[in-house]
Short mmCIF file of C-alpha atoms in Angstrom, two decimals:
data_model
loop_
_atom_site.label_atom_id
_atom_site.label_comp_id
_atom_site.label_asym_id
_atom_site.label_seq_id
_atom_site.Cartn_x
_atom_site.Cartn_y
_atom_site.Cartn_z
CA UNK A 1 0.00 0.00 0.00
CA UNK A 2 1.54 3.86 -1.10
CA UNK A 3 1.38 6.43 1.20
CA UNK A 4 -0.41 9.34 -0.91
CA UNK A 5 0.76 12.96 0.16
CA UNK A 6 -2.70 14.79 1.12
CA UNK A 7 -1.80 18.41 -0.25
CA UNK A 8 -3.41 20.99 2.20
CA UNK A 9 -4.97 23.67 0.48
CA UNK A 10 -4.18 26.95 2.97
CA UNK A 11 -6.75 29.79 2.01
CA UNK A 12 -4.77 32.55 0.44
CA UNK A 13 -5.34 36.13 1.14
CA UNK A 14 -6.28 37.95 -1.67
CA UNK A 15 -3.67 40.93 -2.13
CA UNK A 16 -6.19 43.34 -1.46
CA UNK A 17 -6.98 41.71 1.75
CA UNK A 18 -3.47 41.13 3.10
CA UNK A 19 -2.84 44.52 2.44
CA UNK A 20 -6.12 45.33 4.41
CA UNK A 21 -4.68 43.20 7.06
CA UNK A 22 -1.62 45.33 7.53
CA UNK A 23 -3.44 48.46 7.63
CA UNK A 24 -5.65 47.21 10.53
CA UNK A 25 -2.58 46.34 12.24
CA UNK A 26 -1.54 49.55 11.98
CA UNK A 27 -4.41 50.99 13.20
CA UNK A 28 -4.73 48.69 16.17
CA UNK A 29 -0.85 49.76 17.07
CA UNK A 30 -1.77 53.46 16.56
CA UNK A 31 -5.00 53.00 18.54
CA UNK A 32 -7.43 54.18 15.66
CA UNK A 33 -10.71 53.33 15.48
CA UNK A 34 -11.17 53.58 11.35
CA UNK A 35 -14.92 53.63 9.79
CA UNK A 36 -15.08 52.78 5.67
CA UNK A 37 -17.91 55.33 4.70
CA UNK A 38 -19.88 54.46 1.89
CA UNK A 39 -22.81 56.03 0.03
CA UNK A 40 -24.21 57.38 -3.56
CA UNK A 41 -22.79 60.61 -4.73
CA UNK A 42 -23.65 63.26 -2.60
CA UNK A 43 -25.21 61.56 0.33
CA UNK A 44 -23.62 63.37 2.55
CA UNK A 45 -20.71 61.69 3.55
CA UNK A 46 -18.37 64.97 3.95
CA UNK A 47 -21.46 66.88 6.02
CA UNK A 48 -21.83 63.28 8.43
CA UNK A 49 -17.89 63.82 9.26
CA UNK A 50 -17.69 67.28 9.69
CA UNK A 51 -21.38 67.30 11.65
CA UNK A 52 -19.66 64.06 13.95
CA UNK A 53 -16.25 65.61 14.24
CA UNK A 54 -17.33 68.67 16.08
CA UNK A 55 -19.16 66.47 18.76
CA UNK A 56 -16.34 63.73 19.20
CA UNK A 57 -15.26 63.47 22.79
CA UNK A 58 -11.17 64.96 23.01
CA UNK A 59 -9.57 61.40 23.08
CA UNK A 60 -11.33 60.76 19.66
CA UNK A 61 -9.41 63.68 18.10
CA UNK A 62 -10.71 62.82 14.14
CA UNK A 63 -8.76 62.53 11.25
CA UNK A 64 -9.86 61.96 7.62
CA UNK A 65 -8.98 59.62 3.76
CA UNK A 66 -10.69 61.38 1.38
CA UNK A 67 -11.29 59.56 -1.79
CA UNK A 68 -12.53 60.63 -5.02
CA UNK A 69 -12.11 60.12 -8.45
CA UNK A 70 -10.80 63.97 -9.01
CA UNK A 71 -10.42 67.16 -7.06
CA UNK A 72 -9.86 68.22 -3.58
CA UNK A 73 -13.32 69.59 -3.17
CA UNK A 74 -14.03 67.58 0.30
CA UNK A 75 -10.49 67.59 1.62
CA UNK A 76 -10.12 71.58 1.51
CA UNK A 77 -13.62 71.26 3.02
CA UNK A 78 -12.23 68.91 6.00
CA UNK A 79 -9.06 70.79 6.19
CA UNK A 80 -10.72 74.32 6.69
CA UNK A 81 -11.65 72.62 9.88
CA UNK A 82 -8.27 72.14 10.99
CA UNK A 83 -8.99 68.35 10.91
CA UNK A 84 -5.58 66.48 9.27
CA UNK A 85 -6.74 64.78 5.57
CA UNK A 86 -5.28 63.08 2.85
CA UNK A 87 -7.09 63.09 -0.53
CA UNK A 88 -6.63 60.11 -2.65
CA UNK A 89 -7.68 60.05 -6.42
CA UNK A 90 -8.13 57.35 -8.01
CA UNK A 91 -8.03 58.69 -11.55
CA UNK A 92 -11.84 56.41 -13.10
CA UNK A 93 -11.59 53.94 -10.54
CA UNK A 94 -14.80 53.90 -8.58
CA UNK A 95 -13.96 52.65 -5.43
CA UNK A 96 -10.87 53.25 -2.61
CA UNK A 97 -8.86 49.90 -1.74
CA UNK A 98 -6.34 48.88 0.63
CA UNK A 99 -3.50 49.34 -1.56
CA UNK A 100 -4.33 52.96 -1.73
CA UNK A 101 -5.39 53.66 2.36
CA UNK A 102 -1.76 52.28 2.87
CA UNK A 103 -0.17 54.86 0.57
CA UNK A 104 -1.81 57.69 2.70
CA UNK A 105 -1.01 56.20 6.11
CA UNK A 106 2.54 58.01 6.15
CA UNK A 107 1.13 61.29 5.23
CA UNK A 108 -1.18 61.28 8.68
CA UNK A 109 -0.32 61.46 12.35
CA UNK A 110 -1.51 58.32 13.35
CA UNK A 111 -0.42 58.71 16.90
CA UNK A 112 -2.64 61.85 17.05
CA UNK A 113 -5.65 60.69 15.82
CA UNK A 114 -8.29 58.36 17.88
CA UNK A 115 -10.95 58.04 14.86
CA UNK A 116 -10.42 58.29 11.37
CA UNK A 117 -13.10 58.48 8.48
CA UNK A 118 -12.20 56.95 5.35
CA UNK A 119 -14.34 58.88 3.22
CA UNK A 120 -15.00 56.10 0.41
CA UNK A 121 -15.75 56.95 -3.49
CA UNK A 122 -19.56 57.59 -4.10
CA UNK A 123 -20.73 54.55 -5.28
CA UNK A 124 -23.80 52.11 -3.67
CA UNK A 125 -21.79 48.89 -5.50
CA UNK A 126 -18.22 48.56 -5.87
CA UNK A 127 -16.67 50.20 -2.52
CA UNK A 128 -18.42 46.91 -0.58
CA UNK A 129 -16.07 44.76 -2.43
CA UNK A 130 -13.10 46.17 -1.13
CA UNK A 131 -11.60 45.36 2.92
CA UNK A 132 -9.97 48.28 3.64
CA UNK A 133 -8.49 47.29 7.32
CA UNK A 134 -11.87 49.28 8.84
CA UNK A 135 -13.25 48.36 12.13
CA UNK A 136 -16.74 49.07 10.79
CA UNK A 137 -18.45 49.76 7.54
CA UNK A 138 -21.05 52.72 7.64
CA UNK A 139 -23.11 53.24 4.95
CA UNK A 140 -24.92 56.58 4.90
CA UNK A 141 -27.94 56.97 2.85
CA UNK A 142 -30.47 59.85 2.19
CA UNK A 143 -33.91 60.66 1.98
CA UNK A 144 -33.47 62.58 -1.14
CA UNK A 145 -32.47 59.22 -2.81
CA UNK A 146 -35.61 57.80 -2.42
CA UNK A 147 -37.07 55.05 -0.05
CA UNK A 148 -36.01 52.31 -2.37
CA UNK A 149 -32.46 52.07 -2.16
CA UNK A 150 -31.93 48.70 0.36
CA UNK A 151 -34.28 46.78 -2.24
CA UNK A 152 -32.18 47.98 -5.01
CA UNK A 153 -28.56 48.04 -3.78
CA UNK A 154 -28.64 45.17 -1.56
CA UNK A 155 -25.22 44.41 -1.28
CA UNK A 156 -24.00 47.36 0.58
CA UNK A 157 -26.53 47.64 2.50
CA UNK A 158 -25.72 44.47 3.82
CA UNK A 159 -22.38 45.00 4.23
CA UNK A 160 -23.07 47.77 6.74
CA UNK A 161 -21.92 47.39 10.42
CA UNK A 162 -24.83 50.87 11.03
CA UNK A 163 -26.58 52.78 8.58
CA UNK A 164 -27.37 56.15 8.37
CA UNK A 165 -30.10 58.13 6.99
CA UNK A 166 -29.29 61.70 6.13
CA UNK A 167 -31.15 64.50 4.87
CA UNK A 168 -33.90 63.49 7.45
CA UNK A 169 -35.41 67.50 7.76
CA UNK A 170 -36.96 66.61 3.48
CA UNK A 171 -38.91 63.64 4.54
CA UNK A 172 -42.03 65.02 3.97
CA UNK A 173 -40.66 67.19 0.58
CA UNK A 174 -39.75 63.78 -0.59
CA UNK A 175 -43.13 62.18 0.75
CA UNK A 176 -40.15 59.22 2.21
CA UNK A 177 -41.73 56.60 3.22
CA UNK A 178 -39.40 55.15 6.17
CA UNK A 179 -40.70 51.87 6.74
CA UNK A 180 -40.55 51.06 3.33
CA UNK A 181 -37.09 51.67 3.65
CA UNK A 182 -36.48 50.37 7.40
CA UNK A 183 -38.19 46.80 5.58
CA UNK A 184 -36.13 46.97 2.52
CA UNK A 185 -32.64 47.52 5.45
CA UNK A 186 -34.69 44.45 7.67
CA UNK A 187 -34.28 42.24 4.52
CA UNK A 188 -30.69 42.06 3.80
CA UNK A 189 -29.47 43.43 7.53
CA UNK A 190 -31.27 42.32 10.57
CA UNK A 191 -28.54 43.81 12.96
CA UNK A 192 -27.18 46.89 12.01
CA UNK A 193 -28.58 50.13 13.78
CA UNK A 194 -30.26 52.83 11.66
CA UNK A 195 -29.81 56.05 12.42
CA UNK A 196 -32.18 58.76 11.47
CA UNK A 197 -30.58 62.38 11.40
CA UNK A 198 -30.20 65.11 9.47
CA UNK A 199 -26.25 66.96 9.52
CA UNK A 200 -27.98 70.32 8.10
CA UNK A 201 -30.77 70.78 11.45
CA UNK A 202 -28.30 68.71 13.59
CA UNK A 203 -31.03 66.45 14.56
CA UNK A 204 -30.35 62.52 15.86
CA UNK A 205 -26.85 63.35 15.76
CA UNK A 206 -26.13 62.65 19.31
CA UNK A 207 -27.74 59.13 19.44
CA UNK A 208 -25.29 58.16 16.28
CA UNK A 209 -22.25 60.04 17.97
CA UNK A 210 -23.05 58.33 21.28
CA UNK A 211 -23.49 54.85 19.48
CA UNK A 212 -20.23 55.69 17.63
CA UNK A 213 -18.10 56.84 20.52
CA UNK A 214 -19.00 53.55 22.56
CA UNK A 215 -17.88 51.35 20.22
CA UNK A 216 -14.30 53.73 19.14
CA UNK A 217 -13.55 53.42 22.57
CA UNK A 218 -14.41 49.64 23.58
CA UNK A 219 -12.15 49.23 19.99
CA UNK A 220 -14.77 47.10 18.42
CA UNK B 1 16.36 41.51 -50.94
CA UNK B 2 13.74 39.69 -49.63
CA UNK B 3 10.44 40.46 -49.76
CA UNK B 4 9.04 40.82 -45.91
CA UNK B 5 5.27 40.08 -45.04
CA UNK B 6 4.15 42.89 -43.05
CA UNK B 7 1.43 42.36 -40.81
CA UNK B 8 -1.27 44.58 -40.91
CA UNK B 9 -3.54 44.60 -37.50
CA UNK B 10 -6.65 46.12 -37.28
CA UNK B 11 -8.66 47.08 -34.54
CA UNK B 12 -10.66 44.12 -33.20
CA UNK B 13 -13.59 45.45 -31.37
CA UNK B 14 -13.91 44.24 -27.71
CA UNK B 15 -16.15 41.63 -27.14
CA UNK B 16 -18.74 44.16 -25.61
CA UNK B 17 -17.80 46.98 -28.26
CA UNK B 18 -18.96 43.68 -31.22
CA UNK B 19 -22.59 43.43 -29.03
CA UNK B 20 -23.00 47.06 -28.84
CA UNK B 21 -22.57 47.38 -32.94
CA UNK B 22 -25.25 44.51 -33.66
CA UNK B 23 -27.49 46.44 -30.83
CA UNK B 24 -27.05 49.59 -32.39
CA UNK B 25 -27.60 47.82 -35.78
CA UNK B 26 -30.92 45.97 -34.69
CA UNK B 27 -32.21 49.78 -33.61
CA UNK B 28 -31.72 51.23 -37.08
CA UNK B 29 -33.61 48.55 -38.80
CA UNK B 30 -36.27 48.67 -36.33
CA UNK B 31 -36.21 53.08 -36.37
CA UNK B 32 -36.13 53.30 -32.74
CA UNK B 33 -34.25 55.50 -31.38
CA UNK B 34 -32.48 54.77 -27.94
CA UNK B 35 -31.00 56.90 -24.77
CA UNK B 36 -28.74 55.58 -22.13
CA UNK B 37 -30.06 57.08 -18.83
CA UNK B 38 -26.90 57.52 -16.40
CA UNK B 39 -27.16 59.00 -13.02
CA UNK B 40 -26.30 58.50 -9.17
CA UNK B 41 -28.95 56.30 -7.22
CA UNK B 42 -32.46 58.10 -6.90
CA UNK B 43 -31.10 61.18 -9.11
CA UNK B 44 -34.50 60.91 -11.13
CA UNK B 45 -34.05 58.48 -14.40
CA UNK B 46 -37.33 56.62 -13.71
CA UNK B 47 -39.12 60.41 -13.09
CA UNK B 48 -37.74 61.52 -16.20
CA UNK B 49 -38.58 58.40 -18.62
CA UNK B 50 -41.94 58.81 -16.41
CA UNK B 51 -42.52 62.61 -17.27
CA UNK B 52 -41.10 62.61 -21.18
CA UNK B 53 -43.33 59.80 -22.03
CA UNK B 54 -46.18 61.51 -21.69
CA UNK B 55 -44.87 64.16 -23.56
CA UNK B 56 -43.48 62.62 -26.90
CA UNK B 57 -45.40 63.42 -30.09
CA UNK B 58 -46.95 60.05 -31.25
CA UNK B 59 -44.40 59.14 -33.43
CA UNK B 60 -41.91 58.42 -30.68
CA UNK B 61 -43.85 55.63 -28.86
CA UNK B 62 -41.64 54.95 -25.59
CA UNK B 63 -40.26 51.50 -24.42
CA UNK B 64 -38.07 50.55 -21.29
CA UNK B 65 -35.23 48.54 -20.25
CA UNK B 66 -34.71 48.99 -16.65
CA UNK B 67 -31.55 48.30 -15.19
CA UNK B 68 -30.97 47.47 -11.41
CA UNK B 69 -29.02 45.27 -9.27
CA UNK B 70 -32.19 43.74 -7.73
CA UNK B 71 -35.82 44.12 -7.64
CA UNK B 72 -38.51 44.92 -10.02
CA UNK B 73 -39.43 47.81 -8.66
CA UNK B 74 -38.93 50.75 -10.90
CA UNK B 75 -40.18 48.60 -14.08
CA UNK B 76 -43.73 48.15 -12.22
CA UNK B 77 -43.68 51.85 -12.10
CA UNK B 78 -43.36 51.61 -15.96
CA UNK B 79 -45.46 49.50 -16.47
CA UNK B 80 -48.26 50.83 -14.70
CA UNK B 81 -48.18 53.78 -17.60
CA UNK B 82 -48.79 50.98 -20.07
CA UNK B 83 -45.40 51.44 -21.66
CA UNK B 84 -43.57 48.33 -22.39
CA UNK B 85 -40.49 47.80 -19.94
CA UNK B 86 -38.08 44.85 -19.19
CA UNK B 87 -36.35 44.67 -16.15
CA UNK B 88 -32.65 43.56 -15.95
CA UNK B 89 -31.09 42.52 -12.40
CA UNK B 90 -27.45 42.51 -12.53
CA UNK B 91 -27.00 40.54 -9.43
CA UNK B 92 -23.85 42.30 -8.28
CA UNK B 93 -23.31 43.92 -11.47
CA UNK B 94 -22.34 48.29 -11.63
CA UNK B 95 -23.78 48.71 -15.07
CA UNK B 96 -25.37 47.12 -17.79
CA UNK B 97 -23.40 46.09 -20.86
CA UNK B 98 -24.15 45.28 -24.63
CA UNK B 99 -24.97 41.48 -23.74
CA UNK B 100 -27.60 42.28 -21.46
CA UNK B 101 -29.46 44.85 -23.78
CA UNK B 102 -29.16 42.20 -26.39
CA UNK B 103 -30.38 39.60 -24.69
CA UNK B 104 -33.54 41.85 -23.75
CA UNK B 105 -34.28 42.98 -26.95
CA UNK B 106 -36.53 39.72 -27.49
CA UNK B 107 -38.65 40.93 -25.13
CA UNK B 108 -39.47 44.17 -26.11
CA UNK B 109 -42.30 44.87 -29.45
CA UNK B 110 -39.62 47.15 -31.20
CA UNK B 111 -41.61 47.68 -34.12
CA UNK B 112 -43.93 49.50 -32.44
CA UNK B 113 -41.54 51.28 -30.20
CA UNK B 114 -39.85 54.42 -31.50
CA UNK B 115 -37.86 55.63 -28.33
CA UNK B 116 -36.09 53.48 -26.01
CA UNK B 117 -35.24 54.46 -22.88
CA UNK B 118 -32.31 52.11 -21.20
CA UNK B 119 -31.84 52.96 -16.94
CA UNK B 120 -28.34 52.29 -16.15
CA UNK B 121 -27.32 51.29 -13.00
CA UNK B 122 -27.28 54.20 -10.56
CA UNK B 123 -23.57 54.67 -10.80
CA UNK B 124 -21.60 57.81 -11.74
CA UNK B 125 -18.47 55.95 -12.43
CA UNK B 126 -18.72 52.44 -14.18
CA UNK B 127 -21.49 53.26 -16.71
CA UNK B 128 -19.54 55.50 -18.76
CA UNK B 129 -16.92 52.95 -19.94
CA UNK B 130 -19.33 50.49 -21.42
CA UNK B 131 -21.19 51.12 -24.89
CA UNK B 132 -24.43 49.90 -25.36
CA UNK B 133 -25.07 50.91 -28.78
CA UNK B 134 -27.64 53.36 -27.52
CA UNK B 135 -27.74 56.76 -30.09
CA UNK B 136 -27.23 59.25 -26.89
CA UNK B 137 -26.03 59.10 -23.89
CA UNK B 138 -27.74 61.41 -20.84
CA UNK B 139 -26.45 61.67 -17.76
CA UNK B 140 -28.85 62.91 -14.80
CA UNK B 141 -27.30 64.92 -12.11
CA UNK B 142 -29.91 66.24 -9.63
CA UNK B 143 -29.72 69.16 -6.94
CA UNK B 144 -29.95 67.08 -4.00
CA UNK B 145 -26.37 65.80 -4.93
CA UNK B 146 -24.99 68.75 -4.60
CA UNK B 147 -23.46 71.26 -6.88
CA UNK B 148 -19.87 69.58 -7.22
CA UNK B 149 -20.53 66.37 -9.10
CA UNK B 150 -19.13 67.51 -12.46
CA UNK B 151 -15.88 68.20 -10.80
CA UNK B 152 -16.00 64.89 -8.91
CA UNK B 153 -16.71 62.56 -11.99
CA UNK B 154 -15.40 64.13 -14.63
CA UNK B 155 -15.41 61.16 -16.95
CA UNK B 156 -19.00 60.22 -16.73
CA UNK B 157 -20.26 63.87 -17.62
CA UNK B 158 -17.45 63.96 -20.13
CA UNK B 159 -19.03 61.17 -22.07
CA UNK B 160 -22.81 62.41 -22.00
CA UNK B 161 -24.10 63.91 -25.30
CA UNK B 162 -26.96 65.81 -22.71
CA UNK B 163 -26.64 66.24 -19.12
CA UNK B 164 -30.35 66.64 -17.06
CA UNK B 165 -29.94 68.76 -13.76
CA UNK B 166 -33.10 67.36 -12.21
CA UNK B 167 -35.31 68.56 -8.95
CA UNK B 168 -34.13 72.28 -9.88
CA UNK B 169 -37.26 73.20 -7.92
CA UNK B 170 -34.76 72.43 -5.00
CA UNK B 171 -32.07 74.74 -6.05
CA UNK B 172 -32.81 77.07 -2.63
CA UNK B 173 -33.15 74.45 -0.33
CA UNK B 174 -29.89 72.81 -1.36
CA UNK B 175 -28.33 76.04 -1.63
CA UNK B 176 -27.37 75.36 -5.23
CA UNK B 177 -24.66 77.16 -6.91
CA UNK B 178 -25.31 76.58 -11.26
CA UNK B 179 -22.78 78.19 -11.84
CA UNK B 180 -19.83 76.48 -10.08
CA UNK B 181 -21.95 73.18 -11.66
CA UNK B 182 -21.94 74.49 -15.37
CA UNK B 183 -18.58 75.28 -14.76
CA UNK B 184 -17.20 72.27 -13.57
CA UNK B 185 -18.90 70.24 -16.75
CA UNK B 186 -18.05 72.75 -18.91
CA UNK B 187 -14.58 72.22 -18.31
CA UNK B 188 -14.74 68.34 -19.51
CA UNK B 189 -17.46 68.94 -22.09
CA UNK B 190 -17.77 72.08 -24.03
CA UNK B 191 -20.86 71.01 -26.45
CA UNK B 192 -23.46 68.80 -24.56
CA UNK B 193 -26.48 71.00 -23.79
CA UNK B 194 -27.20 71.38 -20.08
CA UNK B 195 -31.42 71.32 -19.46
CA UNK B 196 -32.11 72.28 -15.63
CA UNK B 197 -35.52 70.73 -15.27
CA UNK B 198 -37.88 69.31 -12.22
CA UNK B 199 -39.84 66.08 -12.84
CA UNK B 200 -41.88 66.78 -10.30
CA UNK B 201 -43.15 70.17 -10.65
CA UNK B 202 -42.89 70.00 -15.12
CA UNK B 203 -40.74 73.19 -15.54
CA UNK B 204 -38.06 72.90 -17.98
CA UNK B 205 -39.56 69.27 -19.04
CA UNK B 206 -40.92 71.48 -22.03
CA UNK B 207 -37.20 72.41 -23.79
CA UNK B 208 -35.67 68.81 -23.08
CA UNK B 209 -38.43 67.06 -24.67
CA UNK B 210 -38.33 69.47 -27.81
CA UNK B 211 -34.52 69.03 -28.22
CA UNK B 212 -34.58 65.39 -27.94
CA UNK B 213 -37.62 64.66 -30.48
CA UNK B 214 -36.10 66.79 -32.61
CA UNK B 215 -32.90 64.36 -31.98
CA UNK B 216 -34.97 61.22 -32.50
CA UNK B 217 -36.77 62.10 -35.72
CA UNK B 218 -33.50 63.15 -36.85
CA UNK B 219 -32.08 59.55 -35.91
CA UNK B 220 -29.04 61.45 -34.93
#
């Protein structure tokens, strides 16, 4: 009888994802909480970190990754604050990946910053493809998108540790209907929190600074 | 001397590019002429195929592909208007391609159809890179998004032959600045005409329709 060699089959890390590995190394050394926030074009992504940043507890001093496919609109926008950003381009590509967060990681001071925003490329489908070493995916929605956007992007939707919904002072402009939303969310996400608010009125932007400071400072 | 062979290469057409042609060459025989709607999620497509249809001349009978990820439910919104519509889910898929169309076209009564609206994916980034063999491609922007998009996705507005600025009814409640928007697609397209309508309340639907039956008839 032959002994057969049984070749183990190790899963490999994509590149992508060892490189995402590193990065949340890094993080965890540097004691940074990181969020991946994604959304459509002009959800409000840039309003939801300066709105957040101004109501951070000190030892979550915030720091921002700005992608986009062109300009430095939103990082002059973040700097003006005083808040330290890197804007990436990515030329057409239409989502941020680990490759790229690396690259900006030497151009931030880490050791300063408790929470960073990764501010990804506005896109409901190809940014929740992509581990970027994040502790949590955020996506942030809004209600002048419409009321149908869980039951037409699943995917990202259920990629979401919490989801936002911005814009929430137009509901009634918009006629939004939120349960049809909240439903469409229920069906792909049973867990993450939803949290209504609008960064314009400042409403419901405690309870999602509150949820978000608990969980930047138990690290998880 | 010997006599060399030179090889002469010509341009094979991608595999998509080859689909797009026989689309393109199925809509000439059939005299319909077709549009390929590009916008960010919930910037309006549906609204506007909704609010043109009812304002074509007779001659330019409307039909539908609808293109999502998942669901059905912007077709049913179609085809409550009694307009013919077939619905394409993606899966995971960022835009539609020429396959897909193709493989729709079955489905659809072209000979009685003289404009055919296709929805894109709502993406402001992957769209633009794949033909369809559609006769003009409109991107919808929309005031709720914000007046910086050109700027931000240059290469999607610099491939529309029209660009749509929908909900302009908005334009003080978003604080919208035109001008900073005109200029930031006028400096990637100098030619496509820019029609700053509202679906919702019919102002400006008046011009856009004119210029693209005018288009249609023309077959250009």
């Amino acid at each position: 009888m032959t002994t057969k060699i049984i070749p183990v089959v190790k899963e490999i890390l994509s590149a992508n994802d060892q490189v995402a590995l590193e990065n949340s190394e890094t993080f965890t050394q540097n004691n940074v909480f990181v969020l991946n926030l994604m959304a459509s074009p002009g959800a409000g992504k840039t309003s939801l970190i300066l709105a957040t940043s101004t109501r951070l507890p000190d030892i979550l001093r915030p720091g921002v990754i700005e992608g986009d496919l062109a300009s430095r609109i939103d990082a002059d926008k973040i700097a003006a604050q005083n808040i330290p950003v890197v804007q990436i381009n990515t030329g057409g590509g239409c989502h941020l990946d680990a490759p790229m967060i690396r690259s900006a990681l030497p151009e931030l001071p880490l050791d300063e910053i408790g929470l960073l925003f990764v501010e990804n490329v506005g896109n409901l489908v190809c940014p929740a493809n992509f581990n970027l070493g994040a502790n949590a995916a955020i996506v942030v929605a809004s209600v002048s998108e419409g009321h149908d956007k869980p039951h037409k992007y699943p995917g990202i939707f259920a990629a979401a540790d919490a989801v936002i919904l911005n814009k929430s002072d137009l509901m009634e402009v918009f006629e939004f209907d939120l349960e049809f939303f909240t439903n469409g969310l229920r069906m792909v996400n049973a867990d993450a929190p939803l949290f209504v608010l609008s960064c314009k009125s400042g409403n419901g932007l405690d309870v999602w600074v509150a949820w978000l400071t608990s969980k930047a400072l138990a690290g998880d």
